[in-house]
mmCIF file with all atom_site columns, C-alpha atoms in Angstrom:
data_model
loop_
_atom_site.group_PDB
_atom_site.id
_atom_site.type_symbol
_atom_site.label_atom_id
_atom_site.label_alt_id
_atom_site.label_comp_id
_atom_site.label_asym_id
_atom_site.label_entity_id
_atom_site.label_seq_id
_atom_site.pdbx_PDB_ins_code
_atom_site.Cartn_x
_atom_site.Cartn_y
_atom_site.Cartn_z
_atom_site.occupancy
_atom_site.B_iso_or_equiv
_atom_site.pdbx_formal_charge
_atom_site.auth_seq_id
_atom_site.auth_comp_id
_atom_site.auth_asym_id
_atom_site.auth_atom_id
_atom_site.pdbx_PDB_model_num
ATOM 1   C CA . UNK A 1 1   ? -0.094 0.003  0.048   1.00 94.00 ? 1   UNK A CA 1
ATOM 2   C CA . UNK A 1 2   ? 1.269  3.478  -0.839  1.00 97.00 ? 2   UNK A CA 1
ATOM 3   C CA . UNK A 1 3   ? 0.196  6.919  0.082   1.00 98.00 ? 3   UNK A CA 1
ATOM 4   C CA . UNK A 1 4   ? 0.876  10.360 -1.487  1.00 98.00 ? 4   UNK A CA 1
ATOM 5   C CA . UNK A 1 5   ? 1.212  13.663 0.566   1.00 98.00 ? 5   UNK A CA 1
ATOM 6   C CA . UNK A 1 6   ? 1.349  17.195 -0.472  1.00 98.00 ? 6   UNK A CA 1
ATOM 7   C CA . UNK A 1 7   ? 2.812  20.064 1.566   1.00 98.00 ? 7   UNK A CA 1
ATOM 8   C CA . UNK A 1 8   ? 3.068  23.877 0.783   1.00 98.00 ? 8   UNK A CA 1
ATOM 9   C CA . UNK A 1 9   ? 4.388  26.889 2.834   1.00 97.00 ? 9   UNK A CA 1
ATOM 10  C CA . UNK A 1 10  ? 5.057  30.497 2.264   1.00 97.00 ? 10  UNK A CA 1
ATOM 11  C CA . UNK A 1 11  ? 6.948  32.989 4.444   1.00 97.00 ? 11  UNK A CA 1
ATOM 12  C CA . UNK A 1 12  ? 7.766  36.513 3.813   1.00 97.00 ? 12  UNK A CA 1
ATOM 13  C CA . UNK A 1 13  ? 11.167 37.837 3.608   1.00 97.00 ? 13  UNK A CA 1
ATOM 14  C CA . UNK A 1 14  ? 12.765 40.771 5.574   1.00 97.00 ? 14  UNK A CA 1
ATOM 15  C CA . UNK A 1 15  ? 15.999 42.549 5.410   1.00 96.00 ? 15  UNK A CA 1
ATOM 16  C CA . UNK A 1 16  ? 19.163 40.832 7.086   1.00 94.00 ? 16  UNK A CA 1
ATOM 17  C CA . UNK A 1 17  ? 20.507 37.337 6.605   1.00 87.00 ? 17  UNK A CA 1
ATOM 18  C CA . UNK A 1 18  ? 21.238 34.492 6.750   1.00 93.00 ? 18  UNK A CA 1
ATOM 19  C CA . UNK A 1 19  ? 18.425 32.690 4.833   1.00 96.00 ? 19  UNK A CA 1
ATOM 20  C CA . UNK A 1 20  ? 17.598 29.266 6.168   1.00 96.00 ? 20  UNK A CA 1
ATOM 21  C CA . UNK A 1 21  ? 16.313 26.773 3.698   1.00 98.00 ? 21  UNK A CA 1
ATOM 22  C CA . UNK A 1 22  ? 16.430 23.003 4.082   1.00 98.00 ? 22  UNK A CA 1
ATOM 23  C CA . UNK A 1 23  ? 18.391 23.299 7.177   1.00 97.00 ? 23  UNK A CA 1
ATOM 24  C CA . UNK A 1 24  ? 21.116 25.201 5.374   1.00 97.00 ? 24  UNK A CA 1
ATOM 25  C CA . UNK A 1 25  ? 22.014 28.728 6.270   1.00 96.00 ? 25  UNK A CA 1
ATOM 26  C CA . UNK A 1 26  ? 22.705 30.545 3.010   1.00 96.00 ? 26  UNK A CA 1
ATOM 27  C CA . UNK A 1 27  ? 24.656 33.945 2.939   1.00 94.00 ? 27  UNK A CA 1
ATOM 28  C CA . UNK A 1 28  ? 21.828 36.402 1.633   1.00 96.00 ? 28  UNK A CA 1
ATOM 29  C CA . UNK A 1 29  ? 20.800 39.902 2.450   1.00 96.00 ? 29  UNK A CA 1
ATOM 30  C CA . UNK A 1 30  ? 17.192 38.710 3.486   1.00 96.00 ? 30  UNK A CA 1
ATOM 31  C CA . UNK A 1 31  ? 15.782 36.049 5.904   1.00 96.00 ? 31  UNK A CA 1
ATOM 32  C CA . UNK A 1 32  ? 12.502 34.439 6.202   1.00 97.00 ? 32  UNK A CA 1
ATOM 33  C CA . UNK A 1 33  ? 10.041 35.743 8.923   1.00 96.00 ? 33  UNK A CA 1
ATOM 34  C CA . UNK A 1 34  ? 7.976  33.376 11.055  1.00 92.00 ? 34  UNK A CA 1
ATOM 35  C CA . UNK A 1 35  ? 7.147  32.239 14.575  1.00 89.00 ? 35  UNK A CA 1
ATOM 36  C CA . UNK A 1 36  ? 9.686  29.486 14.169  1.00 90.00 ? 36  UNK A CA 1
ATOM 37  C CA . UNK A 1 37  ? 12.886 29.721 12.028  1.00 93.00 ? 37  UNK A CA 1
ATOM 38  C CA . UNK A 1 38  ? 10.638 29.909 9.206   1.00 95.00 ? 38  UNK A CA 1
ATOM 39  C CA . UNK A 1 39  ? 12.171 27.240 6.924   1.00 97.00 ? 39  UNK A CA 1
ATOM 40  C CA . UNK A 1 40  ? 9.615  26.702 4.363   1.00 98.00 ? 40  UNK A CA 1
ATOM 41  C CA . UNK A 1 41  ? 11.142 23.863 2.709   1.00 98.00 ? 41  UNK A CA 1
ATOM 42  C CA . UNK A 1 42  ? 11.003 21.835 6.049   1.00 98.00 ? 42  UNK A CA 1
ATOM 43  C CA . UNK A 1 43  ? 7.682  23.131 6.619   1.00 97.00 ? 43  UNK A CA 1
ATOM 44  C CA . UNK A 1 44  ? 6.313  21.965 3.205   1.00 98.00 ? 44  UNK A CA 1
ATOM 45  C CA . UNK A 1 45  ? 7.991  18.503 3.742   1.00 98.00 ? 45  UNK A CA 1
ATOM 46  C CA . UNK A 1 46  ? 6.494  18.244 7.241   1.00 98.00 ? 46  UNK A CA 1
ATOM 47  C CA . UNK A 1 47  ? 3.014  18.779 6.183   1.00 98.00 ? 47  UNK A CA 1
ATOM 48  C CA . UNK A 1 48  ? 3.392  16.433 3.145   1.00 98.00 ? 48  UNK A CA 1
ATOM 49  C CA . UNK A 1 49  ? 4.626  13.719 5.348   1.00 98.00 ? 49  UNK A CA 1
ATOM 50  C CA . UNK A 1 50  ? 1.746  14.326 7.915   1.00 98.00 ? 50  UNK A CA 1
ATOM 51  C CA . UNK A 1 51  ? -0.727 14.477 5.149   1.00 98.00 ? 51  UNK A CA 1
ATOM 52  C CA . UNK A 1 52  ? 0.255  11.292 3.562   1.00 98.00 ? 52  UNK A CA 1
ATOM 53  C CA . UNK A 1 53  ? -0.260 9.480  6.770   1.00 97.00 ? 53  UNK A CA 1
ATOM 54  C CA . UNK A 1 54  ? -3.607 11.206 7.393   1.00 97.00 ? 54  UNK A CA 1
ATOM 55  C CA . UNK A 1 55  ? -2.331 12.980 10.432  1.00 97.00 ? 55  UNK A CA 1
ATOM 56  C CA . UNK A 1 56  ? -2.941 16.500 11.526  1.00 95.00 ? 56  UNK A CA 1
ATOM 57  C CA . UNK A 1 57  ? -1.020 19.340 9.977   1.00 94.00 ? 57  UNK A CA 1
ATOM 58  C CA . UNK A 1 58  ? 2.062  21.192 11.296  1.00 91.00 ? 58  UNK A CA 1
ATOM 59  C CA . UNK A 1 59  ? -0.012 24.048 12.772  1.00 88.00 ? 59  UNK A CA 1
ATOM 60  C CA . UNK A 1 60  ? -2.115 21.685 14.814  1.00 90.00 ? 60  UNK A CA 1
ATOM 61  C CA . UNK A 1 61  ? 0.937  20.027 16.422  1.00 93.00 ? 61  UNK A CA 1
ATOM 62  C CA . UNK A 1 62  ? 3.051  23.082 16.670  1.00 87.00 ? 62  UNK A CA 1
ATOM 63  C CA . UNK A 1 63  ? 0.700  26.332 16.808  1.00 83.00 ? 63  UNK A CA 1
ATOM 64  C CA . UNK A 1 64  ? 2.275  29.532 16.037  1.00 84.00 ? 64  UNK A CA 1
ATOM 65  C CA . UNK A 1 65  ? 0.506  30.913 19.233  1.00 84.00 ? 65  UNK A CA 1
ATOM 66  C CA . UNK A 1 66  ? 2.514  28.648 21.458  1.00 81.00 ? 66  UNK A CA 1
ATOM 67  C CA . UNK A 1 67  ? 5.443  30.435 23.078  1.00 82.00 ? 67  UNK A CA 1
ATOM 68  C CA . UNK A 1 68  ? 7.621  27.240 23.017  1.00 84.00 ? 68  UNK A CA 1
ATOM 69  C CA . UNK A 1 69  ? 7.598  27.329 19.109  1.00 73.00 ? 69  UNK A CA 1
ATOM 70  C CA . UNK A 1 70  ? 8.908  30.894 18.921  1.00 83.00 ? 70  UNK A CA 1
ATOM 71  C CA . UNK A 1 71  ? 12.175 30.759 17.145  1.00 78.00 ? 71  UNK A CA 1
ATOM 72  C CA . UNK A 1 72  ? 12.035 27.030 16.968  1.00 84.00 ? 72  UNK A CA 1
ATOM 73  C CA . UNK A 1 73  ? 14.268 25.037 14.760  1.00 93.00 ? 73  UNK A CA 1
ATOM 74  C CA . UNK A 1 74  ? 12.165 23.484 12.043  1.00 95.00 ? 74  UNK A CA 1
ATOM 75  C CA . UNK A 1 75  ? 14.196 20.265 12.164  1.00 96.00 ? 75  UNK A CA 1
ATOM 76  C CA . UNK A 1 76  ? 12.280 19.571 15.320  1.00 95.00 ? 76  UNK A CA 1
ATOM 77  C CA . UNK A 1 77  ? 8.953  19.643 13.325  1.00 95.00 ? 77  UNK A CA 1
ATOM 78  C CA . UNK A 1 78  ? 10.451 17.536 10.587  1.00 98.00 ? 78  UNK A CA 1
ATOM 79  C CA . UNK A 1 79  ? 11.767 14.877 13.053  1.00 97.00 ? 79  UNK A CA 1
ATOM 80  C CA . UNK A 1 80  ? 8.416  14.830 14.930  1.00 97.00 ? 80  UNK A CA 1
ATOM 81  C CA . UNK A 1 81  ? 6.530  14.157 11.698  1.00 98.00 ? 81  UNK A CA 1
ATOM 82  C CA . UNK A 1 82  ? 8.926  11.502 10.571  1.00 98.00 ? 82  UNK A CA 1
ATOM 83  C CA . UNK A 1 83  ? 8.460  9.591  13.869  1.00 97.00 ? 83  UNK A CA 1
ATOM 84  C CA . UNK A 1 84  ? 4.755  9.986  13.793  1.00 97.00 ? 84  UNK A CA 1
ATOM 85  C CA . UNK A 1 85  ? 4.790  8.641  10.170  1.00 97.00 ? 85  UNK A CA 1
ATOM 86  C CA . UNK A 1 86  ? 6.857  5.702  11.322  1.00 96.00 ? 86  UNK A CA 1
ATOM 87  C CA . UNK A 1 87  ? 4.701  4.989  14.264  1.00 95.00 ? 87  UNK A CA 1
ATOM 88  C CA . UNK A 1 88  ? 1.877  4.752  11.816  1.00 95.00 ? 88  UNK A CA 1
ATOM 89  C CA . UNK A 1 89  ? 3.657  2.002  9.897   1.00 96.00 ? 89  UNK A CA 1
ATOM 90  C CA . UNK A 1 90  ? 4.860  4.104  6.851   1.00 97.00 ? 90  UNK A CA 1
ATOM 91  C CA . UNK A 1 91  ? 8.318  4.465  5.287   1.00 97.00 ? 91  UNK A CA 1
ATOM 92  C CA . UNK A 1 92  ? 9.339  7.135  3.022   1.00 98.00 ? 92  UNK A CA 1
ATOM 93  C CA . UNK A 1 93  ? 10.010 6.064  -0.562  1.00 98.00 ? 93  UNK A CA 1
ATOM 94  C CA . UNK A 1 94  ? 10.884 9.591  -1.927  1.00 98.00 ? 94  UNK A CA 1
ATOM 95  C CA . UNK A 1 95  ? 10.250 13.165 -1.449  1.00 98.00 ? 95  UNK A CA 1
ATOM 96  C CA . UNK A 1 96  ? 10.321 15.739 -4.404  1.00 98.00 ? 96  UNK A CA 1
ATOM 97  C CA . UNK A 1 97  ? 10.404 19.532 -3.543  1.00 98.00 ? 97  UNK A CA 1
ATOM 98  C CA . UNK A 1 98  ? 10.244 22.870 -5.348  1.00 98.00 ? 98  UNK A CA 1
ATOM 99  C CA . UNK A 1 99  ? 11.505 26.093 -3.666  1.00 98.00 ? 99  UNK A CA 1
ATOM 100 C CA . UNK A 1 100 ? 10.171 29.265 -5.271  1.00 98.00 ? 100 UNK A CA 1
ATOM 101 C CA . UNK A 1 101 ? 12.807 32.064 -4.547  1.00 98.00 ? 101 UNK A CA 1
ATOM 102 C CA . UNK A 1 102 ? 13.566 35.028 -6.847  1.00 97.00 ? 102 UNK A CA 1
ATOM 103 C CA . UNK A 1 103 ? 16.883 35.211 -5.037  1.00 96.00 ? 103 UNK A CA 1
ATOM 104 C CA . UNK A 1 104 ? 19.588 33.860 -4.331  1.00 96.00 ? 104 UNK A CA 1
ATOM 105 C CA . UNK A 1 105 ? 20.421 31.128 -6.645  1.00 95.00 ? 105 UNK A CA 1
ATOM 106 C CA . UNK A 1 106 ? 19.950 28.049 -4.822  1.00 97.00 ? 106 UNK A CA 1
ATOM 107 C CA . UNK A 1 107 ? 21.825 25.448 -7.288  1.00 96.00 ? 107 UNK A CA 1
ATOM 108 C CA . UNK A 1 108 ? 25.036 25.700 -5.109  1.00 97.00 ? 108 UNK A CA 1
ATOM 109 C CA . UNK A 1 109 ? 23.116 24.744 -1.938  1.00 98.00 ? 109 UNK A CA 1
ATOM 110 C CA . UNK A 1 110 ? 20.816 21.895 -3.255  1.00 98.00 ? 110 UNK A CA 1
ATOM 111 C CA . UNK A 1 111 ? 23.232 18.918 -2.166  1.00 98.00 ? 111 UNK A CA 1
ATOM 112 C CA . UNK A 1 112 ? 23.695 20.440 1.168   1.00 98.00 ? 112 UNK A CA 1
ATOM 113 C CA . UNK A 1 113 ? 19.915 20.646 1.718   1.00 98.00 ? 113 UNK A CA 1
ATOM 114 C CA . UNK A 1 114 ? 19.381 17.142 0.199   1.00 98.00 ? 114 UNK A CA 1
ATOM 115 C CA . UNK A 1 115 ? 22.010 15.622 2.838   1.00 98.00 ? 115 UNK A CA 1
ATOM 116 C CA . UNK A 1 116 ? 20.664 17.642 5.613   1.00 98.00 ? 116 UNK A CA 1
ATOM 117 C CA . UNK A 1 117 ? 17.101 16.602 5.007   1.00 98.00 ? 117 UNK A CA 1
ATOM 118 C CA . UNK A 1 118 ? 17.991 13.038 4.493   1.00 98.00 ? 118 UNK A CA 1
ATOM 119 C CA . UNK A 1 119 ? 20.087 12.821 7.713   1.00 98.00 ? 119 UNK A CA 1
ATOM 120 C CA . UNK A 1 120 ? 17.056 14.057 9.642   1.00 98.00 ? 120 UNK A CA 1
ATOM 121 C CA . UNK A 1 121 ? 14.819 11.387 7.824   1.00 98.00 ? 121 UNK A CA 1
ATOM 122 C CA . UNK A 1 122 ? 17.276 8.812  7.940   1.00 97.00 ? 122 UNK A CA 1
ATOM 123 C CA . UNK A 1 123 ? 16.991 8.115  4.247   1.00 98.00 ? 123 UNK A CA 1
ATOM 124 C CA . UNK A 1 124 ? 19.258 8.410  1.407   1.00 98.00 ? 124 UNK A CA 1
ATOM 125 C CA . UNK A 1 125 ? 19.997 11.996 -0.156  1.00 98.00 ? 125 UNK A CA 1
ATOM 126 C CA . UNK A 1 126 ? 18.975 10.244 -3.534  1.00 98.00 ? 126 UNK A CA 1
ATOM 127 C CA . UNK A 1 127 ? 15.407 9.894  -2.148  1.00 98.00 ? 127 UNK A CA 1
ATOM 128 C CA . UNK A 1 128 ? 15.285 13.771 -1.850  1.00 98.00 ? 128 UNK A CA 1
ATOM 129 C CA . UNK A 1 129 ? 14.608 15.812 -4.850  1.00 98.00 ? 129 UNK A CA 1
ATOM 130 C CA . UNK A 1 130 ? 15.208 19.668 -4.741  1.00 98.00 ? 130 UNK A CA 1
ATOM 131 C CA . UNK A 1 131 ? 14.391 22.126 -7.551  1.00 98.00 ? 131 UNK A CA 1
ATOM 132 C CA . UNK A 1 132 ? 14.393 25.752 -7.491  1.00 97.00 ? 132 UNK A CA 1
ATOM 133 C CA . UNK A 1 133 ? 12.264 28.140 -9.677  1.00 97.00 ? 133 UNK A CA 1
ATOM 134 C CA . UNK A 1 134 ? 12.341 31.820 -9.716  1.00 95.00 ? 134 UNK A CA 1
ATOM 135 C CA . UNK A 1 135 ? 9.180  34.151 -9.610  1.00 92.00 ? 135 UNK A CA 1
ATOM 136 C CA . UNK A 1 136 ? 10.178 35.562 -13.074 1.00 94.00 ? 136 UNK A CA 1
ATOM 137 C CA . UNK A 1 137 ? 9.627  38.822 -11.259 1.00 93.00 ? 137 UNK A CA 1
ATOM 138 C CA . UNK A 1 138 ? 5.937  38.287 -10.834 1.00 94.00 ? 138 UNK A CA 1
ATOM 139 C CA . UNK A 1 139 ? 4.029  38.074 -7.583  1.00 95.00 ? 139 UNK A CA 1
ATOM 140 C CA . UNK A 1 140 ? 5.301  37.882 -4.001  1.00 96.00 ? 140 UNK A CA 1
ATOM 141 C CA . UNK A 1 141 ? 8.203  35.647 -5.047  1.00 97.00 ? 141 UNK A CA 1
ATOM 142 C CA . UNK A 1 142 ? 9.202  37.573 -7.905  1.00 96.00 ? 142 UNK A CA 1
ATOM 143 C CA . UNK A 1 143 ? 8.999  40.827 -6.157  1.00 96.00 ? 143 UNK A CA 1
ATOM 144 C CA . UNK A 1 144 ? 11.269 39.350 -3.388  1.00 96.00 ? 144 UNK A CA 1
ATOM 145 C CA . UNK A 1 145 ? 8.566  39.688 -0.743  1.00 97.00 ? 145 UNK A CA 1
ATOM 146 C CA . UNK A 1 146 ? 8.223  35.779 0.147   1.00 98.00 ? 146 UNK A CA 1
ATOM 147 C CA . UNK A 1 147 ? 9.666  32.430 -0.657  1.00 98.00 ? 147 UNK A CA 1
ATOM 148 C CA . UNK A 1 148 ? 7.465  29.427 -1.292  1.00 98.00 ? 148 UNK A CA 1
ATOM 149 C CA . UNK A 1 149 ? 8.044  25.632 -0.970  1.00 98.00 ? 149 UNK A CA 1
ATOM 150 C CA . UNK A 1 150 ? 6.022  22.728 -2.267  1.00 98.00 ? 150 UNK A CA 1
ATOM 151 C CA . UNK A 1 151 ? 6.499  19.027 -1.632  1.00 98.00 ? 151 UNK A CA 1
ATOM 152 C CA . UNK A 1 152 ? 5.093  15.598 -2.522  1.00 98.00 ? 152 UNK A CA 1
ATOM 153 C CA . UNK A 1 153 ? 6.063  12.641 -0.570  1.00 98.00 ? 153 UNK A CA 1
ATOM 154 C CA . UNK A 1 154 ? 5.382  9.058  -1.397  1.00 98.00 ? 154 UNK A CA 1
ATOM 155 C CA . UNK A 1 155 ? 5.021  6.597  1.476   1.00 98.00 ? 155 UNK A CA 1
ATOM 156 C CA . UNK A 1 156 ? 4.848  2.848  1.621   1.00 97.00 ? 156 UNK A CA 1
ATOM 157 C CA . UNK A 1 157 ? 3.428  0.742  4.223   1.00 96.00 ? 157 UNK A CA 1
ATOM 158 C CA . UNK A 1 158 ? 5.899  -1.257 6.298   1.00 90.00 ? 158 UNK A CA 1
ATOM 159 C CA . UNK A 1 159 ? 5.159  -5.022 5.691   1.00 74.00 ? 159 UNK A CA 1
ATOM 160 C CA . UNK A 1 160 ? 4.727  -5.861 9.460   1.00 68.00 ? 160 UNK A CA 1
ATOM 161 C CA . UNK A 1 161 ? 2.001  -3.185 9.662   1.00 59.00 ? 161 UNK A CA 1
ATOM 162 C CA . UNK A 1 162 ? -0.061 -4.333 6.637   1.00 53.00 ? 162 UNK A CA 1
#
């Protein structure tokens, strides 16, 4: 048995760096703003994992109104989702993501992000796809007001849970 999950997140940008994406700090003149560390890529993956396992979304587990989540490392959310998915008897087959950012160019950072995410999820980096697209100077992304991320995850039921 297999299940697909979809995740999406958007955070606005503000002056001053660094920019944190996929667990990697990127030298840039802007950073993402949010209650936690605002790592849109980790948030999208977290929601995709939770959705594929039919579990509540990231906001239900980690509300932005909770003081303990202020400035929190998004790797905590991702680890939590991974453990919940495993508890439900699911294993990650692959993750495919898209980051929408006008700047900076993300190609030099993709491998580091892939490795950081794979380490958290105890999977191989080859199981994590990362693509980057600009906003073509259109909309919130194109005007450098926000960065967005989307993720699709494929889970497989672990034999002993079938």
